[in-house]
Structure formats: structure tokens, C-alpha cells
Amino acid sequence: MRKKVMLNTYELEDAEFDTFKQLIYDETGIKLTELKKALVRARLTKRIRKLGLDSFKDYNEYLKNNYDAEKFDFINSITTNKTDFFREPRHFDYIKNVVLPELDNMKLKKIRIWSSACSSGEEPYTIGISLLEYYENKRNKPEIKILATDIDTNVLEKAKIGIYTFEQVKGIDSPLLKKYFQKGKGENEGLFRIKDSLKNIIYFRRLNLQDETYPMKGHFDIIFCRNVIIYFDKETQSRMFKRFSKYIADNGYLFIGHSENITRICDDFYLKGNTIYGKVLK
Ligand SMILES: C[S@@+](CC[C@H](N)C(=O)[O-])C[C@H]1O[C@@H](n2cnc3c(N)ncnc32)[C@H](O)[C@@H]1O
């Protein structure tokens, strides 16, 4: 029997869902299961309304005929961007207590970090705050550069602007909030803007983790790849981490999300701590 999902007047037929599923997989590596059908329907319904179209069938046609332009909004509609400042705080304690003292011993002039699925910026800004705090009273201050990338152009735009609501920043300790955020006044009451001292060390770019090579030169001392591989299948994860090993320094650190595990899918990294990996030297 054909399954149909209804939302107002829009129906998502299996055939169209299958087309969207395949396109998203090919473009992003995101594996949508049957369970995600309702989510896809809800997300794309918004896009269909915005375009003034009448059905998923029409949207499918539209997508085919305008693929190069529409694919960005199509992808943006499907990605899940949940994030937070200081999400999974243990990672930031580990950076402060283990990684940075180790890098200090190496007397690096520059520390390079990559937040590889940065969503709306909370993760790279948290990394930035952690490093600026660590080096604040140190005599030797290396140059800090954080590359923050995501496939979703909407969240990247938000990240670049760097303005957050009270709800989004309320978990940040008040001295840090004062130090790194400009509190809005008047019509901006309730908004918090990232100060330039923090913004200036972060570079936001669109990057698809599925690309066969990445346009970066040199090696990163720390890579964050958190809460994104849960959306990929094992083969996609394995190919991606093999690629990552080319972009991480020999003594670099890889952080993944707390519900993620790469031990069985790749032999390029070894476990150093819970969800924290080092590079296997070959
Ligand atoms: C749930 S958020 C995680 C954000 C942040 N890393 C954290 O842990 O809070 C996942 C992000 O991965 C991004 N993403 C999904 N597929 C991607 C791909 N193929 N390349 C780059 N980013 C991708 C999504 O756009 C989304 O912003």
C-alpha cells in the first residue's frame, strides 16, 4: 500500500520522498530514514510555501529545473542545526587542562583550529573564548586562528553576524558574557553581539564535509567534528575521517560528539579520552 503523509494540503508521496532522500545523501552524506519523512515534509513545506508552489510534486520539478540555485535552500531546509554555547563542556575543560599546556610546551607561534560543522557559531565562539581566556595572562601568546565551516548557508550567515538572544547566551558565565558580548540597548534590548576581539580570530566559510578534498593548506592542531556524523552512514564517516587525517597535525586532537564513536569505523585515529582522539602516525 502506498503511504501518504498529509500536512495541510501538501502530500509527500513515497516516490518524491525517495528522490529527496537520494539527493540529500548524494549532496551531503546525510542518510534520511523512513522515520525522517515527517521532518522532511514539515521542513520542505515551508520552502514550498515560500516559493508559492502547490505541492511536493511541483517542488520536485522546480528543484530539477533550478538545481544549481535551489540546492542551497534545499540542503538548508534539511540540515539539523541544534547547538549551544559550551555544549558538552568537558571538551573545553580538556582543552584548557590538557591540550593547551601540551601545545605550550611545543612553543607554537600559531594555533590553528577547525570547527567543521559549526552551525550558527556557538561552537567556534566557545572555542575562541576558551583559548582567549587561557592565554589572557600568559607571557607567550600564540596567534589563534579558528576556521569555522558548515554546509548550511543560513546558519553560517547567523554565525558571521554573531548576534544571539538572551535565551541563547543565558548559560554563559556572567563575567565571560560581559567580556565577549556587547549587550544591546534600546531596540536591541535582549540581544548580545560578539565583540570584535573574539570575532576577529574566527573565519566562517561554507564547506561540505563530503567533498573529496578540502581547500585548506597546512594542518590543524585541533579539529572539532561534533554532532554531525550521527547523520552519516558508516562508509561516509569512514571516508571523511580518512580525509581528516590529512588535515590534522601529527600531535593534533580530534573532538567528536558525546553520542558518537569512531573507534570501529576508522583506523586513522586512536582514543585519547572519551570522544577525544589523536592521530595514528603511519
Ligand atoms: C547538530 S549541528 C552540530 C553543531 C555543533 N557542531 C555542535 O555540536 O553543537 C550539525 C551541523 O552539521 C552540518 N552539516 C550536516 N551535513 C554537513 C556536511 N556534509 N558538511 C558540512 N556540514 C554539515 C549541519 O548544517 C549542522 O549545522
Coordinates of C-alpha atoms and ligand atoms in Angstrom, one line a residue:
M1 CA 0.0 0.0 0.0
R2 CA 1.3 3.5 -0.8
K3 CA 1.9 5.6 2.2
K4 CA 0.9 9.2 2.2
V5 CA 1.7 11.9 4.7
M6 CA -0.6 14.9 4.9
L7 CA 0.2 18.3 6.1
N8 CA -2.5 20.9 5.4
T9 CA -2.9 20.5 1.6
Y10 CA 0.5 19.0 0.9
E11 CA 1.1 15.3 0.4
L12 CA 4.5 13.7 0.4
E13 CA 4.4 10.6 -1.8
D14 CA 7.0 7.9 -1.3
A15 CA 8.4 8.4 -4.8
E16 CA 9.1 12.1 -4.0
F17 CA 10.5 11.3 -0.6
D18 CA 12.8 8.8 -2.2
T19 CA 14.1 11.4 -4.7
F20 CA 14.7 13.9 -1.9
K21 CA 16.4 11.3 0.2
Q22 CA 18.8 10.3 -2.6
L23 CA 19.6 13.9 -3.4
I24 CA 20.4 14.8 0.2
Y25 CA 22.5 11.7 0.5
D26 CA 24.5 12.5 -2.6
E27 CA 24.9 16.1 -1.8
T28 CA 25.6 16.0 2.0
G29 CA 26.1 12.4 3.1
I30 CA 23.0 12.8 5.4
K31 CA 21.1 9.5 5.5
L32 CA 17.4 10.1 5.9
T33 CA 15.5 7.1 7.1
E34 CA 11.7 6.5 6.8
L35 CA 11.4 7.9 10.3
K36 CA 12.5 11.3 9.0
K37 CA 9.7 11.6 6.5
A38 CA 7.5 13.8 8.7
L39 CA 10.5 16.0 9.4
V40 CA 11.3 16.4 5.7
R41 CA 7.7 17.1 4.9
A42 CA 7.5 19.8 7.6
R43 CA 10.8 21.4 6.6
L44 CA 10.1 21.4 2.8
T45 CA 6.6 22.6 3.3
K46 CA 8.0 25.9 4.5
R47 CA 10.1 26.2 1.4
I48 CA 7.2 25.2 -0.9
R49 CA 5.1 27.9 0.7
K50 CA 7.8 30.5 0.3
L51 CA 8.2 29.7 -3.4
G52 CA 4.4 29.9 -3.9
L53 CA 4.2 26.3 -5.1
D54 CA 1.3 23.9 -4.6
S55 CA 2.7 20.5 -4.0
F56 CA 5.8 18.4 -3.4
K57 CA 5.4 17.2 -7.0
D58 CA 5.8 20.8 -8.1
Y59 CA 8.7 21.4 -5.8
N60 CA 10.4 18.3 -7.2
E61 CA 10.0 19.7 -10.7
Y62 CA 11.2 23.1 -9.6
L63 CA 14.2 21.6 -7.9
K64 CA 15.2 19.6 -11.0
N65 CA 14.8 22.7 -13.3
N66 CA 16.7 25.1 -11.0
Y67 CA 19.1 22.7 -9.3
D68 CA 22.2 24.9 -9.1
A69 CA 20.3 27.8 -7.5
E70 CA 17.8 25.8 -5.4
K71 CA 20.1 23.2 -4.0
F72 CA 21.4 25.5 -1.2
D73 CA 17.9 26.2 0.1
F74 CA 17.0 22.5 -0.3
I75 CA 20.0 21.5 1.8
N76 CA 19.5 24.3 4.3
S77 CA 15.9 23.0 4.8
I78 CA 17.0 19.5 5.7
T79 CA 20.0 20.1 8.0
T80 CA 19.5 19.9 11.7
N81 CA 21.4 22.8 13.4
K82 CA 20.9 22.3 17.1
T83 CA 23.9 23.7 19.0
D84 CA 24.7 25.7 22.2
F85 CA 27.5 27.8 23.7
F86 CA 29.7 25.5 25.9
R87 CA 27.8 22.4 24.7
E88 CA 29.5 19.3 26.1
P89 CA 31.6 21.4 28.5
R90 CA 34.0 18.6 29.3
H91 CA 35.7 19.1 26.0
F92 CA 36.5 22.7 26.8
D93 CA 37.9 21.7 30.2
Y94 CA 40.1 19.1 28.4
I95 CA 41.4 21.8 26.0
K96 CA 42.3 24.0 28.9
N97 CA 43.8 21.4 31.1
V98 CA 45.5 19.0 28.7
V99 CA 45.7 20.3 25.1
L100 CA 46.8 23.9 25.5
P101 CA 49.5 23.1 28.1
E102 CA 50.8 20.5 25.7
L103 CA 50.8 22.9 22.8
D104 CA 52.5 25.5 25.1
N105 CA 55.4 23.1 25.6
M106 CA 55.8 22.9 21.8
K107 CA 56.2 26.8 21.8
L108 CA 53.9 27.1 18.7
K109 CA 53.7 30.6 17.2
K110 CA 50.3 29.9 15.8
I111 CA 47.4 27.6 16.9
R112 CA 45.0 26.5 14.2
I113 CA 41.6 25.1 15.0
W114 CA 38.8 23.9 12.7
S115 CA 35.2 23.7 13.8
S116 CA 34.0 21.6 10.9
A117 CA 30.2 21.6 11.4
C118 CA 29.9 24.9 13.2
S119 CA 26.2 25.6 12.8
S120 CA 25.2 29.1 13.9
G121 CA 28.6 29.8 15.5
E122 CA 28.2 28.8 19.2
E123 CA 30.8 26.1 19.0
P124 CA 33.7 28.2 17.4
Y125 CA 32.9 31.2 19.6
T126 CA 33.1 28.9 22.6
I127 CA 36.4 27.6 21.4
G128 CA 37.6 31.1 20.9
I129 CA 36.5 32.2 24.4
S130 CA 38.3 29.2 25.9
L131 CA 41.6 30.0 24.2
L132 CA 41.5 33.7 24.8
E133 CA 40.8 33.1 28.5
Y134 CA 43.6 30.6 28.7
Y135 CA 46.2 32.9 27.1
E136 CA 45.0 36.1 28.7
N137 CA 47.6 36.2 31.4
K138 CA 50.3 34.2 29.7
R139 CA 53.5 35.8 28.5
N140 CA 53.8 33.8 25.3
K141 CA 50.6 34.3 23.3
P142 CA 50.5 32.3 20.0
E143 CA 48.4 33.7 17.2
I144 CA 45.0 31.9 17.3
K145 CA 43.1 31.2 14.1
I146 CA 39.8 29.3 14.1
L147 CA 38.2 28.2 10.8
A148 CA 34.5 27.5 11.2
T149 CA 32.7 25.7 8.4
D150 CA 29.3 24.3 7.7
I151 CA 27.3 23.2 4.6
D152 CA 24.3 25.3 5.6
T153 CA 24.5 28.9 4.3
N154 CA 21.7 30.1 6.6
V155 CA 23.4 29.2 9.8
L156 CA 26.7 30.4 8.5
E157 CA 25.1 33.8 7.9
K158 CA 23.9 33.9 11.5
A159 CA 27.3 32.8 12.8
K160 CA 29.0 35.6 10.9
I161 CA 26.7 38.2 12.2
G162 CA 27.2 36.9 15.7
I163 CA 24.1 38.3 17.4
Y164 CA 22.4 36.0 19.9
T165 CA 19.3 36.2 22.1
F166 CA 19.2 36.1 25.9
E167 CA 17.9 32.6 25.7
Q168 CA 20.9 31.5 23.7
V169 CA 23.5 33.1 25.9
K170 CA 21.9 32.6 29.3
G171 CA 24.2 29.5 30.1
I172 CA 27.4 31.6 29.7
D173 CA 29.0 32.7 33.0
S174 CA 28.3 36.3 33.6
P175 CA 32.0 37.6 33.6
L176 CA 32.5 35.9 30.2
L177 CA 29.3 37.3 28.8
K178 CA 30.4 40.8 29.8
K179 CA 33.8 40.3 28.4
Y180 CA 33.0 38.9 25.0
F181 CA 29.5 40.1 24.2
Q182 CA 28.1 43.6 23.7
K183 CA 24.7 43.9 25.4
G184 CA 22.1 45.5 23.2
K185 CA 20.3 48.7 24.2
G186 CA 17.0 50.3 23.1
E187 CA 15.6 48.4 20.1
N188 CA 18.4 45.8 20.6
E189 CA 17.5 45.1 24.2
G190 CA 17.7 41.4 24.9
L191 CA 20.3 40.8 22.1
F192 CA 24.0 40.1 22.6
R193 CA 26.6 40.8 20.0
I194 CA 30.0 39.0 19.8
K195 CA 32.8 41.6 20.4
D196 CA 35.5 42.1 17.7
S197 CA 38.3 40.7 19.9
L198 CA 36.6 37.3 19.6
K199 CA 35.1 37.7 16.2
N200 CA 38.4 38.6 14.6
I201 CA 40.0 35.3 15.3
I202 CA 37.3 33.3 13.5
Y203 CA 36.8 32.8 9.8
F204 CA 33.5 31.4 8.6
R205 CA 33.3 29.5 5.2
R206 CA 30.9 27.1 3.5
L207 CA 32.4 23.7 3.3
N208 CA 30.8 20.3 2.5
L209 CA 32.4 17.6 4.6
Q210 CA 31.6 15.2 1.7
D211 CA 34.0 16.9 -0.7
E212 CA 36.9 14.8 -1.7
T213 CA 39.4 17.4 -0.8
Y214 CA 39.2 20.5 1.3
P215 CA 40.6 23.8 0.3
M216 CA 42.8 24.3 3.4
K217 CA 46.6 24.2 3.5
G218 CA 48.6 23.1 6.5
H219 CA 47.5 21.2 9.5
F220 CA 45.1 21.9 12.3
D221 CA 46.1 21.4 16.0
I222 CA 42.5 20.8 17.0
I223 CA 39.5 19.7 14.9
F224 CA 36.0 19.7 16.2
C225 CA 33.6 17.5 14.4
R226 CA 30.8 17.2 16.8
N227 CA 27.2 16.0 16.4
V228 CA 27.3 15.7 12.7
I229 CA 28.5 12.2 11.9
I230 CA 25.3 10.8 13.5
Y231 CA 23.6 11.9 10.3
F232 CA 26.0 10.0 8.1
D233 CA 26.3 6.3 7.4
K234 CA 29.4 4.3 8.3
E235 CA 31.0 4.4 4.8
T236 CA 30.6 8.2 4.6
Q237 CA 32.1 8.6 8.1
S238 CA 35.0 6.3 7.4
R239 CA 35.9 8.2 4.1
M240 CA 35.6 11.5 5.9
F241 CA 37.9 10.6 8.8
K242 CA 40.5 9.2 6.4
R243 CA 40.4 12.7 4.8
F244 CA 40.6 14.4 8.2
S245 CA 43.8 12.6 9.0
K246 CA 45.5 14.7 6.2
Y247 CA 44.4 17.9 7.7
I248 CA 45.4 17.3 11.4
A249 CA 48.8 17.8 12.9
D250 CA 50.7 14.7 14.0
N251 CA 50.0 15.6 17.6
G252 CA 46.6 17.1 16.9
Y253 CA 43.4 16.4 18.7
L254 CA 40.0 15.4 17.2
F255 CA 36.8 16.0 19.2
I256 CA 33.6 14.3 18.3
G257 CA 30.1 14.5 19.9
H258 CA 29.4 12.6 23.1
S259 CA 26.9 10.2 21.5
E260 CA 29.4 9.5 18.6
N261 CA 32.1 6.9 18.3
I262 CA 34.6 6.3 15.5
T263 CA 36.7 3.6 17.0
R264 CA 35.3 0.8 14.8
I265 CA 34.9 2.8 11.6
C266 CA 38.4 4.2 11.1
D267 CA 42.0 3.3 12.0
D268 CA 43.4 6.8 11.4
F269 CA 42.6 8.0 14.9
Y270 CA 43.0 6.4 18.4
L271 CA 41.1 7.2 21.6
K272 CA 42.8 9.5 24.0
G273 CA 39.8 10.3 26.2
N274 CA 36.1 10.0 26.0
T275 CA 35.2 11.2 22.4
I276 CA 38.7 12.7 22.1
Y277 CA 41.1 11.2 19.5
G278 CA 44.7 11.5 18.5
K279 CA 46.1 10.8 15.0
V280 CA 47.6 7.4 14.3
L281 CA 51.1 8.0 12.7
K282 CA 51.6 5.7 9.8
Ligands
LIG1 C1 23.6 19.4 15.1 S1 24.6 20.6 14.3 C2 26.1 20.5 15.3 C3 26.7 21.8 15.6 C4 27.9 21.8 16.6 N1 29.0 21.1 16.0 C5 27.5 21.3 17.9 O1 27.9 20.1 18.2 O2 26.9 22.0 18.7 C6 25.1 19.7 12.8 C7 25.7 20.6 11.7 O3 26.3 19.9 10.7 C8 26.0 20.5 9.5 N2 26.2 19.5 8.4 C9 25.5 18.5 8.0 N3 26.0 17.9 6.9 C10 27.1 18.5 6.6 C11 28.1 18.3 5.6 N4 28.0 17.4 4.7 N5 29.1 19.2 5.6 C12 29.2 20.2 6.5 N6 28.3 20.4 7.5 C13 27.3 19.6 7.5 C14 24.6 21.0 9.6 O4 24.3 22.0 8.7 C15 24.5 21.4 11.1 O5 24.8 22.8 11.2

